[in-house]
Coordinates of C-alpha atoms and ligand atoms in Angstrom, one line a residue:
M1198 CA 26.0 14.7 -2.8
S1199 CA 25.7 11.9 -5.6
D1200 CA 28.3 13.6 -7.7
N1201 CA 30.8 13.7 -4.7
V1202 CA 30.0 10.1 -4.0
N1203 CA 30.6 8.9 -7.6
D1204 CA 33.8 11.1 -7.8
L1205 CA 35.1 9.6 -4.6
L1206 CA 34.3 6.2 -5.6
R1207 CA 36.1 6.7 -9.1
A1208 CA 39.1 8.1 -7.3
R1209 CA 39.4 5.2 -4.7
L1210 CA 38.3 2.1 -6.5
D1211 CA 40.2 0.5 -9.4
E1212 CA 38.5 -0.2 -12.7
S1213 CA 37.4 -3.7 -12.1
N1214 CA 36.0 -3.0 -8.5
L1215 CA 34.4 0.2 -9.7
A1216 CA 32.6 -1.7 -12.5
K1217 CA 31.3 -4.4 -10.0
L1218 CA 30.1 -1.6 -7.7
F1219 CA 28.4 0.4 -10.4
A1220 CA 26.8 -2.5 -11.9
L1221 CA 24.5 -2.2 -8.8
K1222 CA 22.3 0.8 -9.5
N1223 CA 21.8 1.8 -5.7
P1224 CA 22.7 5.3 -4.8
K1225 CA 22.1 4.7 -1.0
M1226 CA 24.6 1.8 -1.1
H1227 CA 27.0 3.8 -3.0
A1228 CA 26.9 6.7 -0.5
F1229 CA 27.5 4.1 2.3
V1230 CA 30.6 2.8 0.7
A1231 CA 31.8 6.3 -0.2
E1232 CA 31.4 7.5 3.4
A1233 CA 33.1 4.5 4.8
I1234 CA 36.0 5.1 2.5
E1235 CA 36.1 8.7 3.6
L1236 CA 36.1 7.8 7.2
A1237 CA 38.2 4.6 7.4
Q1238 CA 40.7 5.5 4.6
P1239 CA 41.5 2.1 3.3
E1240 CA 44.5 1.7 1.0
S1241 CA 42.3 -0.3 -1.5
V1242 CA 38.7 -1.4 -1.9
F1243 CA 37.7 -4.9 -3.0
V1244 CA 34.0 -5.5 -4.1
C1245 CA 32.9 -9.1 -3.8
T1246 CA 30.3 -10.4 -6.1
D1247 CA 28.8 -13.8 -6.0
S1248 CA 31.4 -15.5 -8.3
D1249 CA 33.6 -18.3 -7.2
E1250 CA 36.5 -16.3 -8.0
D1251 CA 35.7 -13.5 -5.5
L1252 CA 34.8 -16.1 -3.0
A1253 CA 38.1 -17.8 -3.3
Y1254 CA 39.8 -14.2 -3.1
I1255 CA 38.3 -13.6 0.3
R1256 CA 39.3 -17.1 1.5
E1257 CA 42.8 -16.7 0.4
R1258 CA 43.2 -13.1 1.9
S1259 CA 42.2 -14.5 5.1
V1260 CA 45.1 -16.9 5.1
E1261 CA 47.6 -14.3 3.6
N1262 CA 46.9 -11.9 6.5
G1263 CA 47.2 -14.6 9.1
E1264 CA 43.6 -14.4 10.4
E1265 CA 43.2 -18.0 9.3
T1266 CA 45.7 -20.8 9.0
P1267 CA 45.2 -24.1 7.0
L1268 CA 44.8 -27.2 8.9
A1269 CA 45.8 -30.8 7.8
I1270 CA 42.5 -31.6 6.3
K1271 CA 41.7 -30.0 2.9
G1272 CA 39.5 -26.7 3.1
H1273 CA 39.8 -26.6 7.1
T1274 CA 41.4 -23.6 8.6
Y1275 CA 41.5 -22.3 12.2
H1276 CA 41.2 -18.7 13.5
F1277 CA 41.9 -17.4 17.0
D1278 CA 40.1 -14.3 18.7
G1279 CA 42.0 -12.4 21.3
Y1280 CA 42.1 -13.9 24.8
Y1281 CA 39.6 -11.4 26.1
D1282 CA 37.5 -11.4 22.9
Q1283 CA 36.0 -14.9 23.1
A1284 CA 32.2 -14.2 23.3
R1285 CA 29.4 -11.6 22.8
D1286 CA 30.2 -8.3 24.6
K1287 CA 26.7 -7.5 26.0
A1288 CA 28.0 -4.5 28.1
N1289 CA 29.4 -2.6 25.0
T1290 CA 26.5 -3.5 22.4
K1291 CA 24.0 -0.7 22.7
Y1292 CA 21.3 1.0 20.8
L1293 CA 21.9 4.6 19.5
L1294 CA 18.9 6.5 20.6
A1295 CA 17.9 10.0 19.5
A1296 CA 16.6 12.3 22.4
G1297 CA 13.1 11.4 23.2
T1298 CA 13.1 7.7 22.2
D1299 CA 13.1 5.1 24.9
L1300 CA 13.3 1.3 24.7
G1301 CA 12.9 0.6 28.3
A1302 CA 15.1 0.0 31.2
S1303 CA 16.2 -3.6 30.2
L1304 CA 17.8 -2.5 26.9
N1305 CA 21.2 -1.3 26.8
S1306 CA 21.4 2.2 24.9
T1307 CA 23.3 5.3 24.5
D1308 CA 22.7 8.9 23.2
K1309 CA 22.7 8.7 19.3
K1310 CA 24.9 11.8 18.8
A1311 CA 27.5 11.0 21.3
G1312 CA 27.6 7.2 20.6
T1313 CA 27.9 7.8 16.8
E1314 CA 30.7 10.4 17.2
E1315 CA 32.5 7.9 19.7
V1316 CA 32.3 4.9 17.3
R1317 CA 33.1 7.0 14.2
S1318 CA 36.3 8.2 16.1
F1319 CA 37.3 4.6 16.4
L1320 CA 36.6 4.1 12.9
K1321 CA 38.6 7.1 11.7
D1322 CA 41.6 6.0 9.5
S1323 CA 41.2 2.6 11.0
M1324 CA 41.8 0.8 7.6
A1325 CA 44.9 2.9 6.6
G1326 CA 47.3 0.5 4.8
R1327 CA 44.4 -2.2 4.6
Q1328 CA 42.1 -3.4 2.1
M1329 CA 38.2 -2.7 2.6
L1330 CA 36.2 -5.4 1.6
V1331 CA 32.5 -4.7 0.4
C1332 CA 30.4 -7.6 0.4
F1333 CA 26.8 -8.4 -0.3
F1334 CA 24.5 -11.0 1.3
C1335 CA 21.0 -11.9 1.7
L1336 CA 19.1 -12.7 4.9
G1337 CA 16.6 -15.5 4.3
P1338 CA 16.2 -17.2 0.8
T1339 CA 16.9 -14.9 -2.1
N1340 CA 14.0 -13.8 -4.2
S1341 CA 11.4 -14.2 -1.5
E1342 CA 9.1 -12.0 0.6
F1343 CA 11.5 -13.0 3.6
S1344 CA 14.6 -11.6 1.8
I1345 CA 16.6 -8.7 3.3
P1346 CA 19.5 -7.5 1.4
C1347 CA 22.6 -6.5 3.3
V1348 CA 25.9 -4.8 2.6
Q1349 CA 28.9 -5.6 4.8
I1350 CA 31.9 -3.6 4.8
T1351 CA 34.8 -5.0 6.8
D1352 CA 38.6 -4.9 6.9
S1353 CA 38.6 -8.5 8.2
P1354 CA 38.8 -11.2 5.5
F1355 CA 38.0 -13.7 8.4
V1356 CA 34.6 -12.0 9.0
A1357 CA 33.9 -11.8 5.4
H1358 CA 34.8 -15.5 4.8
S1359 CA 32.7 -16.5 7.8
E1360 CA 29.7 -14.7 6.2
C1361 CA 30.4 -16.2 2.8
L1362 CA 29.9 -19.7 4.7
L1363 CA 26.9 -18.6 6.7
Y1364 CA 24.8 -16.6 4.3
R1365 CA 23.4 -16.7 0.9
P1366 CA 25.3 -14.5 -1.6
G1367 CA 23.5 -11.2 -2.2
Y1368 CA 25.1 -9.4 -5.2
E1369 CA 22.7 -10.7 -7.6
Q1370 CA 19.8 -9.9 -5.0
F1371 CA 21.1 -6.3 -4.9
K1372 CA 20.9 -6.1 -8.6
S1373 CA 17.3 -7.1 -8.5
I1374 CA 16.3 -4.5 -5.9
G1375 CA 17.5 -1.6 -8.1
D1376 CA 17.5 1.7 -6.0
S1377 CA 15.4 0.6 -3.2
P1378 CA 16.6 1.9 0.1
D1379 CA 15.4 -1.1 2.1
F1380 CA 18.5 -3.0 3.0
F1381 CA 20.7 -3.5 6.1
R1382 CA 24.3 -1.9 6.4
F1383 CA 27.2 -3.1 8.5
L1384 CA 30.5 -1.4 9.1
H1385 CA 33.3 -3.3 10.9
T1386 CA 36.9 -2.8 11.7
E1387 CA 38.9 -5.3 13.7
G1388 CA 41.0 -2.2 14.7
E1389 CA 44.7 -2.4 15.4
L1390 CA 46.0 -5.8 15.4
E1391 CA 48.6 -7.7 17.6
N1392 CA 49.5 -11.2 16.6
C1393 CA 46.6 -11.1 14.2
V1394 CA 44.0 -10.2 17.0
S1395 CA 42.3 -7.1 17.8
K1396 CA 44.5 -5.3 20.5
N1397 CA 42.2 -2.5 21.8
V1398 CA 39.4 -4.6 23.1
D1399 CA 38.7 -2.0 25.8
K1400 CA 37.5 0.2 22.9
R1401 CA 35.4 -2.6 21.6
R1402 CA 32.0 -1.2 20.6
V1403 CA 28.8 -2.8 18.8
Y1404 CA 26.4 0.2 18.2
I1405 CA 23.1 -0.2 16.4
D1406 CA 21.3 2.6 14.7
L1407 CA 17.8 1.4 14.2
D1408 CA 16.6 4.5 12.3
E1409 CA 19.3 4.1 9.7
N1410 CA 19.5 0.3 9.8
I1411 CA 23.3 0.5 10.2
V1412 CA 25.4 -1.3 12.9
Y1413 CA 29.0 -0.2 13.6
S1414 CA 31.3 -2.9 15.2
V1415 CA 34.9 -2.0 16.2
N1416 CA 37.9 -3.5 17.8
T1417 CA 36.8 -7.0 18.0
Q1418 CA 36.9 -10.1 15.9
Y1419 CA 34.5 -12.7 17.6
G1420 CA 31.9 -13.5 15.3
G1421 CA 28.9 -12.6 17.7
N1422 CA 30.3 -9.1 17.7
T1423 CA 31.3 -8.7 14.1
I1424 CA 29.4 -10.9 11.7
G1425 CA 26.9 -8.4 10.6
L1426 CA 24.3 -10.6 9.2
K1427 CA 24.1 -12.6 12.5
K1428 CA 23.1 -10.9 15.8
L1429 CA 23.7 -7.4 14.6
A1430 CA 21.1 -7.9 11.9
L1431 CA 18.8 -9.8 14.2
R1432 CA 18.6 -6.7 16.3
L1433 CA 17.7 -4.7 13.3
A1434 CA 15.3 -7.3 12.0
I1435 CA 13.4 -7.4 15.2
N1436 CA 12.7 -3.7 15.1
K1437 CA 11.8 -4.0 11.3
S1438 CA 9.4 -6.9 11.9
S1439 CA 7.7 -5.1 14.6
R1440 CA 6.9 -2.4 12.0
E1441 CA 5.7 -4.7 9.4
G1442 CA 3.9 -7.4 11.4
W1443 CA 6.2 -10.4 11.3
L1444 CA 8.5 -11.9 13.8
A1445 CA 12.5 -12.3 13.8
E1446 CA 13.4 -14.9 16.5
H1447 CA 16.4 -16.5 18.1
M1448 CA 15.2 -19.9 16.8
F1449 CA 16.2 -23.1 15.0
V1450 CA 14.1 -24.5 12.4
M1451 CA 14.0 -28.3 11.8
G1452 CA 11.9 -31.0 10.4
V1453 CA 10.8 -33.5 12.9
H1454 CA 10.1 -36.8 11.4
G1455 CA 7.1 -38.4 12.9
P1456 CA 5.4 -41.8 12.1
A1457 CA 4.9 -43.0 8.4
G1458 CA 7.2 -40.4 6.8
R1459 CA 5.3 -37.4 8.2
V1460 CA 7.5 -34.3 8.6
T1461 CA 6.3 -31.5 11.1
Y1462 CA 8.4 -28.4 11.2
F1463 CA 9.4 -27.0 14.6
T1464 CA 11.1 -23.8 15.6
G1465 CA 13.0 -23.6 18.8
A1466 CA 14.3 -20.7 20.8
F1467 CA 17.0 -21.3 23.1
P1468 CA 19.5 -19.0 24.8
S1469 CA 23.2 -19.5 23.5
A1470 CA 24.8 -22.7 24.4
C1471 CA 21.6 -24.3 25.8
G1472 CA 21.1 -27.1 23.2
K1473 CA 19.6 -25.2 20.4
T1474 CA 22.1 -26.6 17.6
S1475 CA 22.1 -30.1 19.0
T1476 CA 18.4 -30.2 19.0
S1477 CA 18.3 -29.1 15.4
M1478 CA 20.9 -31.8 14.6
L1479 CA 19.0 -34.5 16.3
Q1480 CA 19.5 -37.8 14.6
G1481 CA 16.8 -39.0 12.3
Q1482 CA 15.7 -35.3 11.8
T1483 CA 16.4 -32.7 9.2
I1484 CA 18.0 -29.2 9.8
V1485 CA 16.7 -26.0 8.2
G1486 CA 18.6 -23.8 10.6
D1487 CA 20.2 -23.7 14.1
D1488 CA 20.0 -20.1 15.2
I1489 CA 17.7 -17.4 13.7
A1490 CA 14.3 -17.5 12.0
Y1491 CA 11.9 -15.2 10.3
L1492 CA 8.2 -16.0 10.6
R1493 CA 5.4 -14.6 8.4
K1494 CA 1.8 -15.4 8.0
K1495 CA 1.0 -16.6 4.6
A1496 CA -2.4 -17.8 3.4
G1497 CA -3.7 -18.6 6.9
E1498 CA -0.5 -20.4 7.9
I1499 CA 2.7 -19.4 9.9
R1500 CA 5.7 -20.1 7.8
C1501 CA 9.4 -19.7 8.6
V1502 CA 12.8 -19.5 7.0
N1503 CA 16.3 -19.8 8.4
V1504 CA 17.9 -16.3 8.0
E1505 CA 21.2 -18.1 7.5
S1506 CA 22.5 -20.9 5.4
G1507 CA 25.4 -22.0 7.6
I1508 CA 26.2 -22.8 11.1
F1509 CA 28.4 -20.9 13.6
G1510 CA 28.2 -23.6 16.2
I1511 CA 29.7 -24.5 19.6
I1512 CA 32.1 -27.2 19.0
R1513 CA 32.3 -28.3 22.7
D1514 CA 30.8 -31.7 23.0
V1515 CA 30.5 -32.4 19.3
N1516 CA 31.6 -36.0 19.1
L1517 CA 30.8 -39.3 17.3
T1518 CA 28.0 -40.3 19.8
D1519 CA 26.2 -37.1 20.5
D1520 CA 26.6 -35.3 17.0
P1521 CA 27.8 -37.7 14.3
V1522 CA 26.7 -35.5 11.4
I1523 CA 28.5 -32.6 12.5
Y1524 CA 31.4 -34.6 13.7
E1525 CA 31.7 -36.2 10.3
A1526 CA 31.7 -32.7 8.7
L1527 CA 34.4 -31.7 11.0
T1528 CA 36.6 -34.5 10.2
Q1529 CA 36.3 -34.7 6.3
P1530 CA 37.5 -32.5 3.6
G1531 CA 35.2 -29.4 3.1
E1532 CA 35.1 -25.7 3.8
V1533 CA 35.3 -25.3 7.7
I1534 CA 36.6 -22.7 10.1
F1535 CA 37.6 -23.7 13.5
G1536 CA 37.6 -20.8 16.0
N1537 CA 39.4 -20.9 19.3
V1538 CA 40.2 -24.7 19.3
L1539 CA 43.4 -26.2 20.4
V1540 CA 45.8 -26.9 17.6
T1541 CA 48.8 -29.3 17.5
D1542 CA 51.9 -29.3 15.6
D1543 CA 50.5 -31.7 13.3
S1544 CA 47.9 -29.2 12.2
K1545 CA 45.0 -30.9 13.8
P1546 CA 42.1 -29.4 15.9
H1547 CA 41.1 -30.6 19.3
W1548 CA 38.3 -29.5 21.5
L1549 CA 36.6 -30.2 24.8
G1550 CA 34.2 -33.2 24.7
M1551 CA 35.4 -34.4 21.2
G1552 CA 35.3 -37.9 22.6
Q1553 CA 39.1 -38.5 22.5
E1554 CA 41.9 -37.8 25.0
L1555 CA 43.1 -34.2 24.4
P1556 CA 46.8 -33.4 23.9
T1557 CA 48.7 -31.9 26.8
E1558 CA 50.1 -29.1 24.7
G1559 CA 49.6 -27.1 21.5
T1560 CA 48.6 -23.6 20.6
N1561 CA 45.3 -22.0 21.5
Y1562 CA 43.6 -18.6 22.0
S1563 CA 46.2 -18.0 24.8
G1564 CA 49.3 -18.6 22.6
K1565 CA 51.5 -21.8 23.4
W1566 CA 49.5 -23.9 25.6
H1567 CA 50.2 -26.8 28.0
K1568 CA 48.0 -28.6 30.4
G1569 CA 47.8 -26.7 33.7
K1570 CA 48.6 -23.4 32.1
T1571 CA 47.0 -20.5 34.0
D1572 CA 45.9 -17.0 33.3
D1573 CA 46.9 -13.9 35.0
K1574 CA 44.1 -14.3 37.6
G1575 CA 45.4 -17.9 38.2
N1576 CA 42.5 -19.6 36.4
E1577 CA 43.4 -22.8 34.5
I1578 CA 43.1 -22.1 30.7
T1579 CA 41.1 -24.9 29.1
P1580 CA 42.6 -26.5 25.9
S1581 CA 39.9 -25.2 23.6
H1582 CA 37.6 -22.3 24.9
K1583 CA 34.3 -23.4 26.0
N1584 CA 32.6 -21.0 23.5
A1585 CA 35.0 -22.4 20.6
R1586 CA 33.1 -22.5 17.4
Y1587 CA 33.1 -24.1 13.8
T1588 CA 31.6 -22.4 10.7
L1589 CA 30.4 -24.5 7.8
R1590 CA 27.5 -24.6 5.3
I1591 CA 24.3 -26.4 6.1
S1592 CA 24.1 -27.7 2.5
E1593 CA 27.3 -29.8 3.2
L1594 CA 25.4 -31.8 6.0
S1595 CA 23.8 -35.1 5.2
N1596 CA 20.7 -34.2 7.3
C1597 CA 20.1 -30.8 5.4
D1598 CA 16.3 -30.3 4.9
E1599 CA 15.0 -29.9 1.5
G1600 CA 13.0 -26.7 2.6
L1601 CA 16.3 -24.9 3.3
N1602 CA 16.2 -22.4 0.4
D1603 CA 12.3 -22.4 -0.3
P1604 CA 11.4 -18.8 -0.8
E1605 CA 8.0 -19.7 0.6
G1606 CA 9.5 -21.0 3.9
V1607 CA 8.3 -24.1 5.8
P1608 CA 5.0 -24.4 7.7
V1609 CA 5.5 -24.1 11.6
G1610 CA 3.7 -27.0 13.4
A1611 CA 5.3 -26.2 16.7
M1612 CA 7.4 -23.8 18.8
V1613 CA 9.8 -24.9 21.5
Y1614 CA 11.2 -22.6 24.2
G1615 CA 14.2 -24.0 26.0
G1616 CA 16.5 -22.8 28.7
R1617 CA 19.1 -24.0 31.2
D1618 CA 17.2 -24.5 34.4
S1619 CA 18.5 -26.8 37.1
D1620 CA 15.6 -27.1 39.5
T1621 CA 12.2 -25.9 38.2
L1622 CA 10.8 -26.9 34.7
V1623 CA 10.1 -30.5 33.7
P1624 CA 11.9 -31.8 30.6
V1625 CA 9.1 -31.0 28.2
E1626 CA 5.5 -29.5 28.6
Q1627 CA 2.9 -28.2 26.2
A1628 CA 1.3 -24.8 27.0
F1629 CA -2.5 -25.0 27.1
D1630 CA -2.7 -22.5 24.1
W1631 CA -0.9 -19.9 22.0
T1632 CA -1.5 -17.1 24.6
E1633 CA -0.3 -19.2 27.5
G1634 CA 2.5 -20.5 25.5
I1635 CA 3.8 -17.1 24.6
I1636 CA 3.6 -15.7 28.1
A1637 CA 4.1 -18.6 30.4
K1638 CA 6.7 -20.4 28.2
G1639 CA 8.4 -17.7 26.1
A1640 CA 7.9 -14.4 28.3
M1641 CA 8.8 -16.3 31.4
L1642 CA 12.0 -17.9 30.3
E1643 CA 14.8 -17.9 32.5
S1644 CA 18.2 -19.5 31.9
E1645 CA 21.6 -19.9 33.6
T1646 CA 24.3 -17.7 31.8
T1647 CA 26.9 -19.6 29.7
A1648 CA 30.4 -18.9 28.0
A1649 CA 28.6 -17.5 25.0
T1650 CA 28.6 -14.1 26.5
L1651 CA 31.4 -12.3 28.5
G1652 CA 30.8 -12.4 32.2
K1653 CA 29.9 -15.0 35.0
E1654 CA 28.5 -18.3 34.0
G1655 CA 25.7 -20.0 35.8
V1656 CA 23.8 -17.1 36.9
R1657 CA 20.0 -17.5 36.5
T1658 CA 18.9 -14.7 34.2
F1659 CA 15.6 -13.4 32.7
N1660 CA 15.7 -14.1 29.1
I1661 CA 12.4 -13.4 27.2
M1662 CA 11.8 -15.7 24.3
S1663 CA 15.6 -16.5 24.6
N1664 CA 15.8 -13.3 22.6
M1665 CA 16.6 -10.7 25.4
D1666 CA 20.1 -9.9 24.0
F1667 CA 18.7 -9.0 20.8
V1668 CA 15.2 -7.4 21.3
S1669 CA 15.2 -3.9 19.9
L1670 CA 11.8 -2.6 21.0
P1671 CA 10.1 -2.1 24.3
L1672 CA 9.5 -5.6 25.8
G1673 CA 5.8 -5.1 26.2
R1674 CA 5.3 -4.4 22.6
Y1675 CA 7.5 -7.4 21.7
I1676 CA 5.2 -9.6 23.7
Q1677 CA 2.2 -8.2 22.1
N1678 CA 3.7 -8.7 18.7
N1679 CA 4.0 -12.3 19.5
L1680 CA 0.5 -12.6 21.0
D1681 CA -1.0 -11.0 18.0
F1682 CA 0.8 -13.1 15.4
A1683 CA -1.5 -16.1 15.9
G1684 CA -4.4 -13.8 14.8
G1685 CA -6.3 -15.0 11.8
I1686 CA -4.6 -18.4 12.0
A1687 CA -7.0 -21.2 12.1
K1688 CA -4.6 -23.9 13.8
P1689 CA -1.7 -21.9 15.5
P1690 CA 1.6 -23.9 16.2
L1691 CA 1.4 -25.6 19.5
I1692 CA 3.9 -24.2 22.1
F1693 CA 6.1 -26.3 24.4
S1694 CA 8.8 -25.7 26.9
V1695 CA 11.8 -27.9 27.2
N1696 CA 14.6 -28.2 29.7
Y1697 CA 17.6 -30.4 29.2
F1698 CA 19.4 -29.3 32.5
L1699 CA 17.5 -30.4 35.4
K1700 CA 19.5 -31.7 38.1
G1701 CA 18.9 -34.1 41.0
K1702 CA 19.6 -33.6 44.6
D1703 CA 23.1 -34.8 44.2
G1704 CA 23.7 -32.0 41.6
R1705 CA 23.9 -34.5 38.6
Y1706 CA 22.0 -34.0 35.3
L1707 CA 18.8 -36.2 35.2
N1708 CA 18.9 -36.5 31.7
G1709 CA 21.3 -37.8 29.0
M1710 CA 22.3 -35.7 26.0
L1711 CA 20.3 -37.8 23.7
D1712 CA 17.0 -37.7 25.7
K1713 CA 15.9 -34.5 23.8
K1714 CA 15.1 -36.6 21.0
V1715 CA 12.3 -38.2 22.8
W1716 CA 10.9 -34.8 24.1
V1717 CA 10.8 -33.5 20.5
L1718 CA 9.1 -36.7 19.0
W1719 CA 6.6 -36.5 21.9
A1720 CA 5.9 -33.0 21.0
E1721 CA 5.3 -34.0 17.4
L1722 CA 2.9 -36.7 18.3
R1723 CA 0.9 -33.9 20.3
V1724 CA 0.8 -31.7 17.3
H1725 CA -1.1 -34.4 15.5
G1726 CA -3.2 -35.5 18.5
D1727 CA -1.7 -39.0 18.4
V1728 CA -1.0 -39.2 22.3
E1729 CA -2.8 -37.9 25.2
A1730 CA -1.2 -35.8 28.0
I1731 CA -1.6 -35.2 31.7
E1732 CA -2.8 -31.7 32.8
T1733 CA -0.5 -29.8 35.6
P1734 CA -0.9 -26.3 36.8
T1735 CA 1.3 -25.0 34.1
G1736 CA 0.5 -27.1 31.0
L1737 CA 0.4 -30.7 29.7
I1738 CA 3.1 -33.3 30.2
P1739 CA 3.6 -36.7 28.8
K1740 CA 2.1 -39.9 30.1
Y1741 CA 4.7 -42.4 31.4
E1742 CA 3.8 -45.2 28.9
D1743 CA 4.2 -42.9 25.8
L1744 CA 7.7 -41.8 26.9
A1745 CA 8.6 -45.5 27.8
D1746 CA 7.6 -46.5 24.3
L1747 CA 9.7 -43.7 22.7
F1748 CA 12.7 -44.3 24.8
K1749 CA 12.8 -48.1 24.0
R1750 CA 12.1 -47.3 20.2
E1751 CA 14.3 -44.4 19.7
L1752 CA 17.1 -44.8 22.1
G1753 CA 17.0 -48.6 23.0
T1754 CA 16.7 -47.7 26.8
D1755 CA 14.4 -48.6 29.6
Y1756 CA 12.9 -45.5 31.0
T1757 CA 11.8 -46.4 34.5
K1758 CA 9.0 -44.9 36.5
E1759 CA 11.5 -43.5 39.1
N1760 CA 13.1 -41.6 36.3
Y1761 CA 9.7 -40.3 35.1
I1762 CA 8.6 -39.3 38.7
E1763 CA 11.9 -37.5 39.4
Q1764 CA 12.1 -35.7 36.1
F1765 CA 8.1 -34.7 35.7
A1766 CA 7.5 -34.0 39.4
V1767 CA 5.6 -30.7 39.4
R1768 CA 7.7 -28.5 41.7
T1769 CA 5.1 -26.1 42.9
G1770 CA 7.4 -24.3 45.3
N1771 CA 10.0 -23.6 42.7
L1772 CA 7.5 -22.7 40.0
L1773 CA 5.8 -20.3 42.4
A1774 CA 9.1 -18.7 43.1
K1775 CA 9.8 -18.4 39.5
L1776 CA 6.4 -16.6 38.9
D1777 CA 7.3 -14.2 41.6
R1778 CA 10.9 -13.5 40.2
V1779 CA 9.5 -12.9 36.6
E1780 CA 6.5 -10.8 37.6
E1781 CA 8.7 -8.5 39.6
I1782 CA 10.9 -7.9 36.5
Y1783 CA 7.8 -6.9 34.5
K1784 CA 6.4 -4.7 37.2
A1785 CA 9.7 -3.0 37.9
K1786 CA 11.3 -2.8 34.4
V1787 CA 8.5 -3.3 31.7
P1788 CA 6.0 -0.3 32.0
D1789 CA 4.3 -1.5 28.8
T1790 CA 3.6 -5.0 29.9
P1791 CA 0.3 -6.0 28.5
Q1792 CA -2.4 -6.7 31.0
I1793 CA -2.9 -10.2 29.8
V1794 CA 0.6 -11.1 31.0
F1795 CA -0.3 -10.5 34.6
D1796 CA -3.6 -12.2 34.0
V1797 CA -2.0 -15.4 32.9
F1798 CA 0.5 -15.1 35.8
N1799 CA -2.3 -14.9 38.3
R1800 CA -4.2 -17.7 36.7
Q1801 CA -1.1 -19.8 36.9
R1802 CA -0.4 -18.8 40.5
E1803 CA -4.0 -19.7 41.5
R1804 CA -3.6 -23.2 40.0
L1805 CA -0.2 -23.7 41.5
N1806 CA -1.3 -22.7 45.0
A1807 CA -4.3 -24.9 44.8
A1808 CA -2.2 -27.8 43.8
K1809 CA 0.5 -27.0 46.4
D1810 CA -2.3 -26.8 49.2
K1811 CA -3.6 -30.3 48.1
L1812 CA -0.5 -32.2 47.2
G1813 CA 2.5 -30.3 48.5
E1814 CA 5.8 -28.8 47.1
C1815 CA 6.7 -31.5 44.7
I1816 CA 4.0 -33.5 43.2
S1817 CA 4.6 -37.1 41.4
P1818 CA 2.9 -36.9 38.0
F1819 CA 1.1 -40.1 38.9
D1820 CA -0.9 -38.0 41.6
L1821 CA -2.2 -35.6 39.3
Ligands
SPV3333 C1 24.9 -17.1 20.2 O1 25.7 -16.7 21.2 O2 23.6 -17.1 20.4 C2 25.4 -17.4 18.8 C3 26.6 -17.2 18.5 O3 24.6 -18.1 18.1 S1 26.8 -15.6 18.4 O4 25.6 -14.9 18.7 O5 27.3 -15.2 17.0 O6 27.9 -15.2 19.4
MN3334 MN1 22.5 -17.8 18.8

């Protein structure tokens, strides 16, 4: 085989690209590239090293082939995905499972042999007449225990360019691993194109082979389906971490700045489009990462890294008031890709919630657009898509944390679980301890669906640890891994739930966009025992005085007792209904649920019933 591999590579790569590939002494990687060439039959192959020259080549290719178009500001480009390719496609994202393996009823899978054949049939000759790009990146900081080298093969310069912004370069890292077989592999084709977008979205597939650490992605361009190192790698990493005793989570990492210059690192798991990036970007705090974290135990501490080094963020509602740092980066020269925004003839991007009146015409993901334009189902097309995105490097941001590239990671002081919940959870609550936190906050998480995935929005959905879309092992084992993770840690991180989306009886949100700063700063004070808390049947909530102080000091607003009572009322009825809903899912769909999960549910139910009998369905925090 190795002779064939080398012969094939010699025949299909020009001298300079061959030299770049052969400078890496990794037969398994060479075989992956050779097999991809044999299958996809590209016209030429470009091997991308970490050099500025190669990165510039990728950037230029993306403009030349029409996937990106320059905007008025230097370094800015825009990209459109197809009208029906605007979000993650959960239905067509599947694990390839060999006969006899089972990940449980909650995970989407398909027979390995049939699925591999199907996706390979879509890959066959898919790159004819095109150039194949072979890129190397590293998940996590390079030269670290956290590092996972990756090779990405794609025919989309836009995908490769996005990855150059989002990940640490990995060519040199690949040199350092020699012939190690331990790396992730991604093979993507955007398939046939029409007006620069993937045409055959009915044949869109994202298939994950956990045994081989390979993900195939075909007939799609949207980043969540194509950027190998993002959610495709997260699915591989969760499985790998389970075998190796660490955690891979859908979490931001941020430095929360407490009194007297104290910095406490938080991780936060939120479903897509539920405030994860905006929390990590809170004013006065520093960002390590906004989407994916690896956590490891080191010398009796839990430490974590940002797997990425850039942000693929939702642009909606990024404006000068709510997110000044990102807004600044989006309006100044620098390398930024705008995805699925509205572009006007003067080459300016516009998006929902940017804090300015939007133009009434322009070009967007639907083609020429004018206000009132409808799609073929009669629905009005928004000027920019609700899931429109920007891509940039975190190092460009003025609030970049100094721990971003630390190979040791940063120590975790607290973990936050957030979701989109209009009627049940209070804005912030501390769990009683690690076990209660993992089970009653993480494993009980529900959230209303958003535009980040294809399908209906606003449907309350079970979303374990905000990681349901990416978990790649039986859910019971995933929970047990989380529970066990604090073993041997003298002072495990505190665990909190947050909910920014609570609504009043009139259907309006009870909190402003910036209030989350108060919840996070309160949690930081709790980590250090600086404030007391009130016990509820489900955890520990802030005292009114402490919040009033924080609102005054941090936001300059008066937080009234009426606000507090409405927001922090313990809704025993709704909490009991939530317990029943979630317990039913575990009973029906998760045969390996650890018994401790049901014990925690039962204890919580007893406490809630006792409180309900004594004080009713909705209890003022002043009555606790
Ligand atoms: C998310 O949807 O959770 C994202 C964007 O962070 S992506 O997964 O890439 O679609
Ligand atoms: Mn995400």
